[in-house]
């Protein structure tokens, strides 16, 4: 089966986040994540080295869309054609970080995902942390995973399976990295977290020291995930959005069969205690 990994590889490029306190949230990403701040029509554009966040005012907080970049216009058209052929509406999207021609799709529960070609904004200085994946909770895991795999072309890297035999977590990739998207089965439909991939363990240490100096506590980790085998810890921003910092995420070949893991704390953190969704 043709997939994004083989036909039109994509990487998570930026997020569009809605906030009831956009100026406060912008200050967090400016000061803690080394992002330059600029005012755009819908709020703030925060850009750091290999990471960016659009922040716009809204009555509630959450993720408006996650934006994936493709290599060029040819790959973007391949993906658009695939989505359209599977009955997925591709809504034209104006985004300051994408060239003209970007589009967004909505999954069966209304989550929006954008795809486009980067404008090629210049790299900025700052601590290493590449925006790498985003994760959601869903009440309809099987239906949602089927949408992203069958209609868009994501590939399943690993599944976490409960004692009853059903999947409780699914990790999906859009290029060679273990996952750029994942879903946990839960009682709510909400944004779970997003992740920044660093270069090595010492970067994890340095980011931990940075948040400690700002009196922002780690709420999960440090540890090592089973699926993906990456080192990690998590903190929250002023809106309560969860940020993960990771290192050593696995690569997965296009022909690899999905892995299967037992549901439990040691799967989510082989070093010890885990944050278990419900």
Short mmCIF file of C-alpha atoms in Angstrom, two decimals:
data_model
loop_
_atom_site.label_atom_id
_atom_site.label_comp_id
_atom_site.label_asym_id
_atom_site.label_seq_id
_atom_site.Cartn_x
_atom_site.Cartn_y
_atom_site.Cartn_z
CA UNK A 1 0.00 0.00 0.00
CA UNK A 2 1.26 3.48 -0.86
CA UNK A 3 1.83 5.62 2.22
CA UNK A 4 2.92 9.12 3.09
CA UNK A 5 6.29 7.70 4.13
CA UNK A 6 6.93 6.31 0.66
CA UNK A 7 4.99 8.75 -1.52
CA UNK A 8 4.79 12.16 0.16
CA UNK A 9 6.78 12.28 3.43
CA UNK A 10 5.64 14.94 5.88
CA UNK A 11 6.98 16.38 9.12
CA UNK A 12 5.16 18.36 11.77
CA UNK A 13 6.03 22.00 11.03
CA UNK A 14 4.00 24.16 13.41
CA UNK A 15 0.89 24.42 15.53
CA UNK A 16 -2.01 26.86 15.55
CA UNK A 17 -3.07 27.21 19.18
CA UNK A 18 -6.11 29.06 20.52
CA UNK A 19 -5.90 30.83 23.87
CA UNK A 20 -7.95 32.96 26.24
CA UNK A 21 -4.70 34.74 27.19
CA UNK A 22 -2.67 34.89 23.98
CA UNK A 23 -0.16 37.50 25.19
CA UNK A 24 0.67 35.42 28.28
CA UNK A 25 1.06 32.28 26.20
CA UNK A 26 3.23 34.10 23.67
CA UNK A 27 5.53 35.28 26.46
CA UNK A 28 6.00 31.68 27.62
CA UNK A 29 7.09 30.52 24.16
CA UNK A 30 9.27 33.58 23.71
CA UNK A 31 11.09 33.29 27.02
CA UNK A 32 11.18 29.53 27.59
CA UNK A 33 11.42 28.19 24.03
CA UNK A 34 13.64 30.87 22.46
CA UNK A 35 10.96 32.02 20.02
CA UNK A 36 10.93 35.36 18.24
CA UNK A 37 7.57 37.09 18.57
CA UNK A 38 5.77 38.90 15.78
CA UNK A 39 2.21 40.19 15.63
CA UNK A 40 0.07 38.74 12.86
CA UNK A 41 -3.52 39.36 11.88
CA UNK A 42 -4.90 36.60 14.08
CA UNK A 43 -2.60 37.03 17.09
CA UNK A 44 1.06 36.11 17.57
CA UNK A 45 3.53 34.17 15.48
CA UNK A 46 6.24 32.55 17.61
CA UNK A 47 9.25 31.19 15.69
CA UNK A 48 12.30 29.44 17.08
CA UNK A 49 14.90 27.09 15.61
CA UNK A 50 12.89 24.33 13.88
CA UNK A 51 9.75 25.12 15.84
CA UNK A 52 6.87 27.55 15.49
CA UNK A 53 3.50 28.26 17.09
CA UNK A 54 0.68 30.47 15.86
CA UNK A 55 -1.29 31.79 18.85
CA UNK A 56 -4.69 33.35 18.30
CA UNK A 57 -7.33 34.63 20.73
CA UNK A 58 -10.40 32.45 21.35
CA UNK A 59 -13.09 31.90 24.01
CA UNK A 60 -11.50 28.53 24.91
CA UNK A 61 -8.00 27.09 24.87
CA UNK A 62 -6.86 24.27 22.59
CA UNK A 63 -5.33 23.26 19.29
CA UNK A 64 -6.93 24.75 16.18
CA UNK A 65 -4.80 22.62 13.86
CA UNK A 66 -1.47 20.87 13.51
CA UNK A 67 0.42 21.78 10.33
CA UNK A 68 2.63 19.31 8.45
CA UNK A 69 5.13 20.37 5.81
CA UNK A 70 5.84 18.40 2.66
CA UNK A 71 9.01 18.54 0.58
CA UNK A 72 7.55 20.36 -2.41
CA UNK A 73 4.43 21.14 -4.38
CA UNK A 74 4.47 17.79 -6.19
CA UNK A 75 4.26 15.88 -2.92
CA UNK A 76 1.55 18.21 -1.68
CA UNK A 77 -0.54 17.52 -4.78
CA UNK A 78 -0.05 13.76 -4.38
CA UNK A 79 -1.43 14.01 -0.86
CA UNK A 80 -4.31 16.25 -1.93
CA UNK A 81 -5.21 13.83 -4.72
CA UNK A 82 -5.11 10.88 -2.33
CA UNK A 83 -7.36 12.62 0.19
CA UNK A 84 -9.83 13.75 -2.47
CA UNK A 85 -9.97 10.27 -4.00
CA UNK A 86 -10.98 8.93 -0.57
CA UNK A 87 -13.76 11.48 -0.19
CA UNK A 88 -11.92 13.85 2.16
CA UNK A 89 -12.70 17.54 1.69
CA UNK A 90 -9.53 19.64 1.31
CA UNK A 91 -10.21 23.17 2.54
CA UNK A 92 -7.89 25.89 1.20
CA UNK A 93 -5.81 27.34 4.04
CA UNK A 94 -4.07 30.69 4.39
CA UNK A 95 -1.16 30.21 6.79
CA UNK A 96 1.77 32.66 7.15
CA UNK A 97 4.28 29.80 7.35
CA UNK A 98 3.11 27.97 4.23
CA UNK A 99 3.28 28.81 0.54
CA UNK A 100 0.06 29.33 -1.38
CA UNK A 101 -1.77 26.07 -1.99
CA UNK A 102 -1.87 24.73 1.56
CA UNK A 103 -5.01 22.91 2.67
CA UNK A 104 -6.65 21.52 5.80
CA UNK A 105 -8.74 18.41 6.40
CA UNK A 106 -11.06 17.47 9.26
CA UNK A 107 -11.24 13.97 10.72
CA UNK A 108 -14.58 12.35 11.71
CA UNK A 109 -14.50 14.06 15.11
CA UNK A 110 -13.62 17.48 13.72
CA UNK A 111 -9.88 17.71 14.42
CA UNK A 112 -8.16 19.76 11.74
CA UNK A 113 -4.81 18.88 10.21
CA UNK A 114 -3.08 21.17 7.70
CA UNK A 115 -0.58 20.33 4.96
CA UNK A 116 1.61 22.67 2.97
CA UNK A 117 5.05 23.62 1.70
CA UNK A 118 7.17 25.76 4.01
CA UNK A 119 7.88 29.38 3.10
CA UNK A 120 11.49 28.74 4.08
CA UNK A 121 11.69 31.07 7.05
CA UNK A 122 15.28 31.58 8.27
CA UNK A 123 16.59 29.48 11.16
CA UNK A 124 16.83 31.18 14.53
CA UNK A 125 19.24 30.65 17.39
CA UNK A 126 18.19 28.80 20.48
CA UNK A 127 18.35 25.53 22.37
CA UNK A 128 17.78 22.44 20.17
CA UNK A 129 14.17 21.24 20.19
CA UNK A 130 12.49 20.43 16.87
CA UNK A 131 8.71 20.33 16.88
CA UNK A 132 8.16 16.64 16.15
CA UNK A 133 4.77 15.15 17.02
CA UNK A 134 1.32 15.83 18.38
CA UNK A 135 -1.00 13.51 20.29
CA UNK A 136 -4.74 13.43 21.01
CA UNK A 137 -7.22 11.53 23.14
CA UNK A 138 -10.28 10.12 21.39
CA UNK A 139 -13.42 8.19 22.29
CA UNK A 140 -13.43 6.50 18.85
CA UNK A 141 -9.90 5.18 18.41
CA UNK A 142 -10.53 2.59 15.69
CA UNK A 143 -12.53 4.96 13.47
CA UNK A 144 -10.03 7.80 13.85
CA UNK A 145 -6.98 5.65 13.13
CA UNK A 146 -8.69 4.22 10.05
CA UNK A 147 -9.22 7.77 8.74
CA UNK A 148 -5.56 8.78 9.08
CA UNK A 149 -4.19 5.49 7.73
CA UNK A 150 -6.61 4.68 4.91
CA UNK A 151 -7.55 8.15 3.71
CA UNK A 152 -4.37 10.18 4.36
CA UNK A 153 -1.65 7.51 4.28
CA UNK A 154 -0.14 7.56 7.79
CA UNK A 155 1.49 4.25 8.81
CA UNK A 156 1.06 2.47 12.13
CA UNK A 157 4.37 2.02 13.95
CA UNK A 158 3.17 0.60 17.28
CA UNK A 159 -0.05 -0.29 19.06
CA UNK A 160 -0.64 -0.61 22.78
CA UNK A 161 -3.20 -3.37 23.41
CA UNK A 162 -5.37 -3.85 26.49
CA UNK A 163 -6.01 -7.18 28.22
CA UNK A 164 -9.30 -7.46 26.32
CA UNK A 165 -7.37 -7.39 23.04
CA UNK A 166 -8.38 -3.94 21.76
CA UNK A 167 -5.96 -1.14 20.96
CA UNK A 168 -5.72 1.63 23.56
CA UNK A 169 -2.92 3.69 21.94
CA UNK A 170 -1.79 3.90 18.30
CA UNK A 171 1.43 5.58 17.15
CA UNK A 172 1.57 6.65 13.49
CA UNK A 173 4.34 7.96 11.26
CA UNK A 174 4.34 10.19 8.20
CA UNK A 175 8.04 9.75 7.36
CA UNK A 176 10.87 7.60 8.78
CA UNK A 177 10.49 8.76 12.40
CA UNK A 178 8.56 6.43 14.70
CA UNK A 179 5.58 8.75 15.08
CA UNK A 180 4.50 12.26 14.21
CA UNK A 181 0.92 11.58 15.36
CA UNK A 182 -0.63 9.37 18.05
CA UNK A 183 -4.01 8.72 19.63
CA UNK A 184 -4.93 7.47 23.10
CA UNK A 185 -8.34 5.92 23.67
CA UNK A 186 -10.03 7.81 26.49
CA UNK A 187 -13.22 9.28 27.86
CA UNK A 188 -12.64 12.69 26.24
CA UNK A 189 -11.87 14.11 22.80
CA UNK A 190 -9.05 16.54 23.43
CA UNK A 191 -5.50 17.55 22.62
CA UNK A 192 -3.17 15.44 24.73
CA UNK A 193 0.31 16.93 24.18
CA UNK A 194 2.90 17.98 21.64
CA UNK A 195 6.59 17.10 21.52
CA UNK A 196 9.97 18.68 20.79
CA UNK A 197 12.80 16.36 19.71
CA UNK A 198 16.26 17.29 21.02
CA UNK A 199 19.63 15.92 19.98
CA UNK A 200 20.76 13.92 23.01
CA UNK A 201 20.35 13.19 26.71
CA UNK A 202 22.35 16.29 27.71
CA UNK A 203 19.74 18.44 25.94
CA UNK A 204 17.02 16.81 28.04
CA UNK A 205 19.06 17.79 31.11
CA UNK A 206 19.47 21.36 29.92
CA UNK A 207 15.77 21.80 29.16
CA UNK A 208 14.95 20.36 32.59
CA UNK A 209 17.29 22.89 34.19
CA UNK A 210 15.68 25.70 32.20
CA UNK A 211 12.17 24.86 33.40
CA UNK A 212 13.43 24.36 36.94
CA UNK A 213 14.94 27.86 36.92
CA UNK A 214 11.53 29.20 35.84
CA UNK A 215 9.87 27.16 38.64
CA UNK A 216 7.91 25.07 36.15
CA UNK A 217 7.80 21.49 37.49
CA UNK A 218 8.06 18.32 35.45
CA UNK A 219 4.78 16.39 35.79
CA UNK A 220 5.77 13.20 33.91
CA UNK A 221 9.29 11.79 33.62
CA UNK A 222 12.14 11.84 33.09
CA UNK A 223 11.84 8.37 31.64
CA UNK A 224 11.92 6.26 28.50
CA UNK A 225 8.91 5.27 26.43
CA UNK A 226 8.58 1.71 25.19
CA UNK A 227 7.05 2.55 21.78
CA UNK A 228 9.64 4.78 20.09
CA UNK A 229 12.29 4.04 22.76
CA UNK A 230 12.77 7.77 23.34
CA UNK A 231 13.90 9.58 26.47
CA UNK A 232 11.42 12.21 27.64
CA UNK A 233 9.87 14.49 30.21
CA UNK A 234 6.74 16.68 30.18
CA UNK A 235 5.78 20.13 31.46
CA UNK A 236 2.78 22.43 30.95
CA UNK A 237 2.45 25.95 29.54
CA UNK A 238 0.26 28.71 31.10
CA UNK A 239 -2.87 27.36 29.36
CA UNK A 240 -2.26 23.86 30.66
CA UNK A 241 -1.12 22.56 27.26
CA UNK A 242 1.35 19.71 27.74
CA UNK A 243 4.83 19.88 26.20
CA UNK A 244 7.10 16.87 25.87
CA UNK A 245 10.87 17.06 25.36
CA UNK A 246 12.36 13.95 23.78
CA UNK A 247 15.60 12.44 22.51
CA UNK A 248 16.63 9.33 20.61
CA UNK A 249 13.27 8.65 18.91
CA UNK A 250 13.52 5.57 16.73
CA UNK A 251 13.36 5.46 12.95
CA UNK A 252 11.13 2.86 11.28
CA UNK A 253 11.48 1.39 7.79
CA UNK A 254 8.55 1.61 5.40
CA UNK A 255 8.07 -2.16 5.33
CA UNK A 256 8.16 -2.68 9.10
CA UNK A 257 5.20 -4.47 10.68
CA UNK A 258 3.47 -2.61 13.53
CA UNK A 259 4.74 -3.48 16.99
CA UNK A 260 2.37 -4.60 19.75
CA UNK A 261 2.81 -3.58 23.40
CA UNK A 262 0.87 -4.53 26.53
CA UNK A 263 -1.10 -1.77 28.21
CA UNK A 264 0.59 -0.68 31.43
CA UNK A 265 2.91 1.77 33.11
CA UNK A 266 6.11 0.04 31.96
CA UNK A 267 5.09 0.45 28.31
CA UNK A 268 4.64 4.21 28.68
CA UNK A 269 7.68 4.56 30.94
CA UNK A 270 10.13 1.67 31.18
CA UNK A 271 11.90 3.49 34.03
CA UNK A 272 8.94 3.53 36.38
CA UNK A 273 5.68 5.36 37.00
CA UNK A 274 3.58 6.65 34.10
CA UNK A 275 0.79 9.09 33.40
CA UNK A 276 -2.15 6.80 32.60
CA UNK A 277 -4.99 8.39 30.59
CA UNK A 278 -8.57 7.51 31.44
#
